[in-house]
Amino acid sequence: DTAVSQTPKYLVTQMGNDKSIKCEQNLGHDTMYWYKQDSKKFLKIMFSYNNKELIINETVPNRFSPKSPDKAHLNLHINSLELGDSAVYFCASRKGTDTQYFGPGTRLTVL
Amino acid sequence: GESVGLHLPTLSVQEGDNSIINCAYSNSASDYFIWYKQESGKGPQFIIDIRSNMDKRQGQRVTVLLNKTVKHLSLQIAATQPGDSAVYFCAESRGYGNKLVFGAGTILRVKS
């Protein structure tokens, strides 16, 4: 299937832990994004990479570090997790000036 | 359901009726607008888009209208079906990297 995929779908962890979320797209897109959706369904961009280069970095705590090993992957590593990090994290990708296509989301719960 | 506790605007329509979901955007420099549908437990799904040089675009059962004068966007869904029940988001695109800025979302409930 051609798609944007994320792993894991659910992630439950304790405060203070470090965790990673992975994203892969096989659509041949050159730009990838991470968005955060809070409990009120508000979606906000966090990061964007174009051809492995960081092009958007919103005001996100530096505990969050994106990593793009190649054009098809954009991973999100989070250090020292806090309660407020609980949210659904979406990866998206885009080719050129086309629209963005979203992955299924990763629901992160910090206890 | 998942919408319990959410304080988003809600539109309830009867199956078969037309639905109109409205959105106000903030940046007059935005030049690309998209409507997304998000079903429970899923990611936002692209419905239709429009560029700022147009004021109307039609898809299958959906129409997007853009009024740049008042910075308003609407999504019209014809003959609404139960499968259309979801949260609908408008998004505007601005700046390098085509960063999407999302609106707050509207819950659409279709009654059979």
Short mmCIF file of C-alpha atoms in Angstrom, two decimals, chain A residues 4-94:
data_model
loop_
_atom_site.label_atom_id
_atom_site.label_comp_id
_atom_site.label_asym_id
_atom_site.label_seq_id
_atom_site.Cartn_x
_atom_site.Cartn_y
_atom_site.Cartn_z
CA VAL A 4 2.24 7.50 5.24
CA SER A 5 2.76 5.06 8.09
CA GLN A 6 3.65 5.62 11.73
CA THR A 7 4.81 3.34 14.52
CA PRO A 8 3.74 2.76 17.16
CA LYS A 9 0.04 3.59 17.01
CA TYR A 10 -0.19 3.78 20.80
CA LEU A 11 2.59 4.63 23.24
CA VAL A 12 2.10 4.68 27.00
CA THR A 13 5.08 5.65 29.11
CA GLN A 14 6.16 7.18 32.40
CA MET A 15 7.21 10.77 32.95
CA GLY A 16 10.92 11.29 32.47
CA ASN A 17 11.35 8.52 29.91
CA ASP A 18 12.76 8.97 26.40
CA LYS A 19 10.75 7.65 23.45
CA SER A 20 10.75 7.71 19.66
CA ILE A 21 8.00 7.70 17.07
CA LYS A 22 8.78 6.63 13.53
CA CYS A 23 7.29 7.79 10.25
CA GLU A 24 7.76 6.44 6.78
CA GLN A 25 6.24 7.44 3.46
CA ASN A 26 6.51 5.49 0.22
CA LEU A 27 4.85 8.17 -1.88
CA GLY A 28 8.10 9.60 -3.20
CA HIS A 29 7.43 12.88 -1.43
CA ASP A 30 10.27 15.26 -0.63
CA THR A 31 8.86 17.11 2.36
CA MET A 32 7.74 15.60 5.65
CA TYR A 33 6.10 17.11 8.73
CA TRP A 34 5.26 16.42 12.35
CA TYR A 35 2.06 17.82 13.84
CA LYS A 36 0.71 17.61 17.39
CA GLN A 37 -3.02 17.30 18.08
CA ASP A 38 -4.08 18.11 21.62
CA SER A 39 -7.08 16.91 23.60
CA LYS A 40 -9.23 19.67 22.08
CA LYS A 41 -8.40 18.39 18.59
CA PHE A 42 -6.25 21.43 17.82
CA LEU A 43 -3.60 20.56 15.22
CA LYS A 44 -0.32 22.44 15.25
CA ILE A 45 2.80 22.00 13.20
CA MET A 46 6.02 21.14 14.99
CA PHE A 47 8.68 20.44 12.35
CA SER A 48 9.21 20.04 8.64
CA TYR A 49 12.04 18.49 6.65
CA ASN A 50 12.69 18.89 2.94
CA ASN A 51 15.17 16.43 1.45
CA LYS A 52 16.57 15.72 4.92
CA GLU A 53 17.00 19.43 5.70
CA LEU A 54 15.07 21.06 8.55
CA ILE A 55 12.96 23.89 7.12
CA ILE A 56 10.34 24.52 9.79
CA ASN A 57 10.98 24.44 13.50
CA GLU A 58 8.13 25.92 15.47
CA THR A 59 8.50 26.90 19.10
CA VAL A 60 8.89 23.38 20.37
CA PRO A 61 10.87 22.42 23.51
CA ASN A 62 14.32 21.14 22.60
CA ARG A 63 13.39 17.86 24.30
CA PHE A 64 11.82 17.13 20.90
CA SER A 65 14.33 16.26 18.22
CA PRO A 66 13.35 15.22 14.71
CA LYS A 67 15.67 13.03 12.69
CA SER A 68 15.48 12.40 8.95
CA PRO A 69 17.81 9.59 7.89
CA ASP A 70 16.52 9.81 4.31
CA LYS A 71 13.72 11.45 2.32
CA ALA A 72 11.27 8.67 3.13
CA HIS A 73 11.67 8.75 6.91
CA LEU A 74 11.15 11.35 9.60
CA ASN A 75 11.41 10.18 13.19
CA LEU A 76 10.58 12.12 16.33
CA HIS A 77 12.57 11.55 19.49
CA ILE A 78 11.32 12.98 22.77
CA ASN A 79 13.51 13.21 25.86
CA SER A 80 12.38 13.54 29.47
CA LEU A 81 8.71 13.12 28.69
CA GLU A 82 6.25 15.34 30.56
CA LEU A 83 2.53 14.99 31.24
CA GLY A 84 1.83 17.83 28.79
CA ASP A 85 3.39 15.84 25.97
CA SER A 86 0.36 13.56 25.96
CA ALA A 87 -1.29 14.06 22.58
CA VAL A 88 -1.72 12.48 19.20
CA TYR A 89 1.26 13.04 16.92
CA PHE A 90 0.75 13.01 13.16
CA CYS A 91 3.31 12.69 10.44
CA ALA A 92 2.51 14.14 7.01
CA SER A 93 4.26 14.34 3.66
CA ARG A 94 4.02 16.42 0.51
#
